[in-house]
CSV table of C-alpha atoms in Angstrom, one decimal:
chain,number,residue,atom,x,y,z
A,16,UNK,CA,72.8,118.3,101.1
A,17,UNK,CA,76.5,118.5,99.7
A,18,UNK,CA,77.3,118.1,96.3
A,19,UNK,CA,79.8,115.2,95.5
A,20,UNK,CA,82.3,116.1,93.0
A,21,UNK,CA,84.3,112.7,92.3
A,22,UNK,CA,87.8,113.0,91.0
A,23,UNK,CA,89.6,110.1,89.1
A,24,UNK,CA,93.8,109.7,89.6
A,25,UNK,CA,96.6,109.1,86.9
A,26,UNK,CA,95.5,108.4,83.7
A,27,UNK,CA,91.6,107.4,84.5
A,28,UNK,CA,88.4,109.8,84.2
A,29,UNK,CA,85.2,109.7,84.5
A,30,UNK,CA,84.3,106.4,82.6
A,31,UNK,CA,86.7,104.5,85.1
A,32,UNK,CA,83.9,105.2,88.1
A,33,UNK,CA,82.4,102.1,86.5
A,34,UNK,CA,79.2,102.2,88.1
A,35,UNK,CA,80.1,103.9,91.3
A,36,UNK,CA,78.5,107.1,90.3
A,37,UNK,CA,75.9,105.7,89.5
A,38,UNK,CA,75.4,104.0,92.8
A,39,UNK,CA,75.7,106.8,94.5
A,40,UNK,CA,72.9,109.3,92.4
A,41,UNK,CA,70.6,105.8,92.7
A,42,UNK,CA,71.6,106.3,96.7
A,43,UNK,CA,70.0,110.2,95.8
A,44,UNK,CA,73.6,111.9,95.9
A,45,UNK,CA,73.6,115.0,93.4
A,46,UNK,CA,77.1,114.5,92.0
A,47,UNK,CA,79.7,115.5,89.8
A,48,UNK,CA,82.3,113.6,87.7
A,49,UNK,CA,85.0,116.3,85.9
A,50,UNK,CA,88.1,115.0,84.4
A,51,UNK,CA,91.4,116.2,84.6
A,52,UNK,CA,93.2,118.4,82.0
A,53,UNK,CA,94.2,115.8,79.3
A,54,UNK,CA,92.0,112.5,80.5
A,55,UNK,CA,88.9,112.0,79.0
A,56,UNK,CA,86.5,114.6,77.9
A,57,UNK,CA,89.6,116.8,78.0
A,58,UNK,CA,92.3,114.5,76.3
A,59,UNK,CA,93.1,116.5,73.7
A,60,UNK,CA,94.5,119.2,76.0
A,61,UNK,CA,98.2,118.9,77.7
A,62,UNK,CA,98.3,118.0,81.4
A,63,UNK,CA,100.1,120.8,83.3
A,64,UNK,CA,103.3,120.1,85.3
A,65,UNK,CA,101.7,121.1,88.7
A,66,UNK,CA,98.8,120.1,90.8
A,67,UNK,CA,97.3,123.5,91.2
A,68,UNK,CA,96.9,123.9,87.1
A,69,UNK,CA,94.6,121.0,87.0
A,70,UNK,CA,92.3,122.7,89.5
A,71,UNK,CA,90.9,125.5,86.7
A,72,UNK,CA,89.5,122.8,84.2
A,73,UNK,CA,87.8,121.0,87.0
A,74,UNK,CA,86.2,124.5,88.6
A,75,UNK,CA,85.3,125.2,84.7
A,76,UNK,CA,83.7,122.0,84.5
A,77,UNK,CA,82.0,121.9,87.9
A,78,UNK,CA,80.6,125.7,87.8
A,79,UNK,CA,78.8,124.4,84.4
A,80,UNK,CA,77.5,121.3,86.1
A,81,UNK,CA,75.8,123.5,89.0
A,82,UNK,CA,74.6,125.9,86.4
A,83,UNK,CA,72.8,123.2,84.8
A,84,UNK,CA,71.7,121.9,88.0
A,85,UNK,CA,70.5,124.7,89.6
A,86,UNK,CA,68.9,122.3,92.3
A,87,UNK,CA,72.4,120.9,93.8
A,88,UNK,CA,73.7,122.6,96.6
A,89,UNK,CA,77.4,124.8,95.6
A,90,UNK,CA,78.8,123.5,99.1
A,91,UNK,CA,80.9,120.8,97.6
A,92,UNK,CA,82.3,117.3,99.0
A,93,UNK,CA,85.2,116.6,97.0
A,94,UNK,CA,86.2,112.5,97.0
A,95,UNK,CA,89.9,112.2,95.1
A,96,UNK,CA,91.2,108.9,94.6
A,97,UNK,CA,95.4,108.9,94.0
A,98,UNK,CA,96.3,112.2,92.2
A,99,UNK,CA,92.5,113.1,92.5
A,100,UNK,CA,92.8,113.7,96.1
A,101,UNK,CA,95.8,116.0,95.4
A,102,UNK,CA,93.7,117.6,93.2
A,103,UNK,CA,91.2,117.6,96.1
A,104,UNK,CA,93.1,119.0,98.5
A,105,UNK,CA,94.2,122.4,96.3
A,106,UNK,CA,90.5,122.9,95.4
A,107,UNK,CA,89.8,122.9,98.7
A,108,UNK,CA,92.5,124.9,99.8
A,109,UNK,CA,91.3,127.9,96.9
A,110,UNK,CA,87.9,127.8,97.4
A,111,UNK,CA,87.7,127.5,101.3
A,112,UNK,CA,84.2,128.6,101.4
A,113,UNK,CA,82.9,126.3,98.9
A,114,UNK,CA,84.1,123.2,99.4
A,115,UNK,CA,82.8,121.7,102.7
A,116,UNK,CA,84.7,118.3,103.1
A,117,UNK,CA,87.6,116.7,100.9
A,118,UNK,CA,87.6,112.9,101.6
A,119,UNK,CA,91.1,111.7,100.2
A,120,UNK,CA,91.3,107.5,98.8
A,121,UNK,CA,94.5,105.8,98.7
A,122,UNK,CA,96.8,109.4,98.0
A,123,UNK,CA,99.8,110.9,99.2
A,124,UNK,CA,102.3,114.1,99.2
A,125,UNK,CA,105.9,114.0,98.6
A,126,UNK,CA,106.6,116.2,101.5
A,127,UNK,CA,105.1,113.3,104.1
A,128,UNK,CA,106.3,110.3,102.1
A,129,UNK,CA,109.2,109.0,100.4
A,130,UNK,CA,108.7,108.1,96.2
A,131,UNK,CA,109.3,104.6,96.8
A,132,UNK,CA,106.4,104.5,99.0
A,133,UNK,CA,104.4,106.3,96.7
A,134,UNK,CA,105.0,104.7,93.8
A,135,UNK,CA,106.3,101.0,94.8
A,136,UNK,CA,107.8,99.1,91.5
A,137,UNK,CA,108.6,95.9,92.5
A,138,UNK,CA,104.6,95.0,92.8
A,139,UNK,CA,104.4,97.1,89.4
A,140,UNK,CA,106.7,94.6,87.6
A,141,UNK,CA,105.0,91.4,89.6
A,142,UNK,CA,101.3,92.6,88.3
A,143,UNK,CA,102.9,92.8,84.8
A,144,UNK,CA,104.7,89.5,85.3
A,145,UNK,CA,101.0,87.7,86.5
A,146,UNK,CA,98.6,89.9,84.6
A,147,UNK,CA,95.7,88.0,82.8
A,148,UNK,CA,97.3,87.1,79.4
A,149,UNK,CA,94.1,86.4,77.5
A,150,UNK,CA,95.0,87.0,73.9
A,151,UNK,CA,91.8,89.2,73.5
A,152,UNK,CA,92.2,91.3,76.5
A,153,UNK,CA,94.2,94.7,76.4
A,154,UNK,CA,97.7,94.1,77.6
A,155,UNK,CA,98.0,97.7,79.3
A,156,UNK,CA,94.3,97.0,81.4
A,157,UNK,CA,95.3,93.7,82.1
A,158,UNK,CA,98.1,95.3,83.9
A,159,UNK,CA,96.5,98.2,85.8
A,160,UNK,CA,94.2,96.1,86.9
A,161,UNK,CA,96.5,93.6,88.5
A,162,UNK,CA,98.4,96.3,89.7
A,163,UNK,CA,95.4,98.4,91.4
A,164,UNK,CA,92.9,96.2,92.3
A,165,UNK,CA,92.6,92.8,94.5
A,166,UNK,CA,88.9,91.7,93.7
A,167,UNK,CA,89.1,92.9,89.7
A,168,UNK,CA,92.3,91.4,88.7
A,169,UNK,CA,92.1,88.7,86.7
A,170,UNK,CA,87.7,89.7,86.0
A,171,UNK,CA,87.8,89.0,82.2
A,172,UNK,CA,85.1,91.7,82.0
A,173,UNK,CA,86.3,94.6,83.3
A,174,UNK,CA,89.6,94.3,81.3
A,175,UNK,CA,87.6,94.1,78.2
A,176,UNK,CA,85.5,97.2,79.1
A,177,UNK,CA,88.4,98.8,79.9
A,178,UNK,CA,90.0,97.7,77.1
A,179,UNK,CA,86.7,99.1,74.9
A,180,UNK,CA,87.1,102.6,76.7
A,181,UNK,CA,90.8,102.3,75.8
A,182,UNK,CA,90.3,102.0,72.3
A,183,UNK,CA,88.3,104.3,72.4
A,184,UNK,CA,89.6,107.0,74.4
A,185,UNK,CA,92.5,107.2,76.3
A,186,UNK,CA,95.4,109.7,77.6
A,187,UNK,CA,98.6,110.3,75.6
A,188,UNK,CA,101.4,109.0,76.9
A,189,UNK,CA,103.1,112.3,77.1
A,190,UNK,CA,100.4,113.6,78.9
A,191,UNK,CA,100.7,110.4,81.3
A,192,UNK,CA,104.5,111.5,82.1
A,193,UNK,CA,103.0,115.0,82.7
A,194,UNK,CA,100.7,113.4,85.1
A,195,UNK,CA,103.2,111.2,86.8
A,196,UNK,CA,105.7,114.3,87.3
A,197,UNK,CA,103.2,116.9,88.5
A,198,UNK,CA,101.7,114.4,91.1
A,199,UNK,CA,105.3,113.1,92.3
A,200,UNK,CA,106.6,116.6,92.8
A,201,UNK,CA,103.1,117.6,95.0
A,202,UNK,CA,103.6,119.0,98.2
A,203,UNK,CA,101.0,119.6,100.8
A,204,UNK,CA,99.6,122.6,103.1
A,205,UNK,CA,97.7,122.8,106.4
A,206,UNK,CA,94.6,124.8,106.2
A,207,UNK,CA,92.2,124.7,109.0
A,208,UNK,CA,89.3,125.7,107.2
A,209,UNK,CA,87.8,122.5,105.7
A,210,UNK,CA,87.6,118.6,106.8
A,211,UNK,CA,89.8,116.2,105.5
A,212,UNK,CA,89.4,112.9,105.4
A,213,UNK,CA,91.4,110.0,104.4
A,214,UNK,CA,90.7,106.7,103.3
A,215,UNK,CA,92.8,103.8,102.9
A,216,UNK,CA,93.1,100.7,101.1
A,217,UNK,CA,95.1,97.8,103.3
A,218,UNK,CA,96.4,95.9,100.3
A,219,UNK,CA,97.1,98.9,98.0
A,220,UNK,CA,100.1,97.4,96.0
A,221,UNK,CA,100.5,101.0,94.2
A,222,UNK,CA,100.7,103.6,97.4
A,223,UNK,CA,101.9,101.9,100.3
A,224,UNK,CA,99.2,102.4,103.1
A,225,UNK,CA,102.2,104.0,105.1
A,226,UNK,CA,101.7,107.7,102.6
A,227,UNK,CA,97.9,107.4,103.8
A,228,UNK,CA,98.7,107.1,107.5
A,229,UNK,CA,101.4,110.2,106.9
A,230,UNK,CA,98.6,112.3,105.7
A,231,UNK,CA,95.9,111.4,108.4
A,232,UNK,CA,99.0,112.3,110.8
A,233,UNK,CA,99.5,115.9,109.3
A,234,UNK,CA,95.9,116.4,108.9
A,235,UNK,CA,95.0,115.4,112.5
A,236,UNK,CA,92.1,113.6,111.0
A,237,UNK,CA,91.1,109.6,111.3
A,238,UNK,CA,92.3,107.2,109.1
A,239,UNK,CA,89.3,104.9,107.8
A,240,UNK,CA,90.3,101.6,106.4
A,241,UNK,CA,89.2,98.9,103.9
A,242,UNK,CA,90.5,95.9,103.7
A,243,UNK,CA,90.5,93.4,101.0
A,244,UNK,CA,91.2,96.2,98.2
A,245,UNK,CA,93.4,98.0,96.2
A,246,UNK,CA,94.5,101.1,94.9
A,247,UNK,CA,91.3,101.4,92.6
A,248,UNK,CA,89.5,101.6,95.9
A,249,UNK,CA,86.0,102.3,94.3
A,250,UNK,CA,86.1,99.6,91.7
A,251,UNK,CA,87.3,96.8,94.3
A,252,UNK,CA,84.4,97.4,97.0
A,253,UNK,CA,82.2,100.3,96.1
A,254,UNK,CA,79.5,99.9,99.0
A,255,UNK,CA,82.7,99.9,101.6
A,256,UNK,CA,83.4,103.0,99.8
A,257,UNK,CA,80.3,104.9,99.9
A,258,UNK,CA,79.7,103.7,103.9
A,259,UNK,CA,83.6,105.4,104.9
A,260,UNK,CA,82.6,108.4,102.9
A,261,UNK,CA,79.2,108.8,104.6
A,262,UNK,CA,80.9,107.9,108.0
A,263,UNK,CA,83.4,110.5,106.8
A,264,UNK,CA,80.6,113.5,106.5
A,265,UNK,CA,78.8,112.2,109.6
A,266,UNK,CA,81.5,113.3,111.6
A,267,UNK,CA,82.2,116.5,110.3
């Protein structure tokens, strides 16, 4: 069996799974969780300006993982939500014979789609505007998580832990604009040589659905939907999630 490798989008790592590793190594998944050059574990490091540049950390931190693991498979499943399936999708394209099957959540490219689809303000400034404004509660979680979820939105309890993590540890704003510019200046590439899948969220208020359709088209692969979620596809409906993935890898 494949090993997962799950990669978070702009601004998140690992911690923001929330869970949904977990779900899946209790489903008996061998998986991964790397961040991304300057999130999390790695925060202390700048971002690079281009997509490919963040695949190095992530191969660094994988090749340790299967080292230490010397029971999971190296054929690799990669699962990118946002800038993670960028990410994905360049992995997959440098290590062709490794990675088996990129499943892409709620991403895009700015050859296929225009930036206002890929970014899309006005529900930015309206998930600001009706956030949860709890004293106690972290402003900027309150309003991510009216911005990238539907189920999580106003869930006092997930804006506190995020909130916790926050505090915590969280990404530099510089390396946030890093982030934001390397991912809206990403371009795709055909290559024939592993699956893609892609996975949509119907009421993603972040990535119009419209830059997921675009990439099933130039990847001549399905498009799976979920409805009733957001942009944050794994934190809004998790079992959905794992079930489209698994469809996903039955197929291929």
């Amino acid at each position: 069996m494949a090993t997962w490798v799950l990669l978070r989008g702009l601004m998140r790592d690992s911690r923001h799974w929330y869970g949904f590793d977990t779900q899946l190594r209790q489903a008996g998944i061998n998986l991964l969780t790397p961040d991304a050059t300057g999130n999390g574990e790695l925060a202390d490091r700048n971002s690079p300006l281009n997509i490919r540049d963040y695949c190095d950390d992530i191969w660094h931190q994988i090749d340790k993982g299967l080292a230490k693991n010397p029971d999971y498979s190296r054929e690799l499943v990669i699962v990118g939500v946002s800038m993670g399936g960028m990410i994905a999708l360049e992995m997959a394209r440098l290590r062709h014979k490794q990675v088996r099957h990129a499943v892409l959540i709620n991403s895009s490219a700015a050859n296929l789609s225009p930036w206002y689809q890929r970014f899309q303000l006005m529900p930015l400034v309206n998930a600001i505007w009706h956030r949860h404004k709890a004293k106690e509660l972290s402003f900027v979680e309150s309003c991510v998580l009216n911005y990238t979820t539907v189920t999580k939105a106003h869930d006092e309890k997930v804006i506190k832990d995020w909130g916790n993590m926050r505090s915590q540890l969280h990404t530099r704003v510089l390396n946030g604009a890093r982030q934001i510019y390397a991912a809206a200046r990403y371009q795709c590439s055909w290559f024939g040589h592993c699956k893609v899948s892609i996975i949509v969220a119907n009421q993603d208020k972040l990535a119009n659905p419209k830059c997921s359709e675009a990439l099933a088209k130039f990847y001549h692969t399905e498009l799976l939907r979920v409805d009733h979620c957001g942009h944050d596809a794994s934190l809004d409906q998790p079992e959905q999630i794992q079930q489209l993935i698994e469809m996903a890898l039955s197929r291929s």
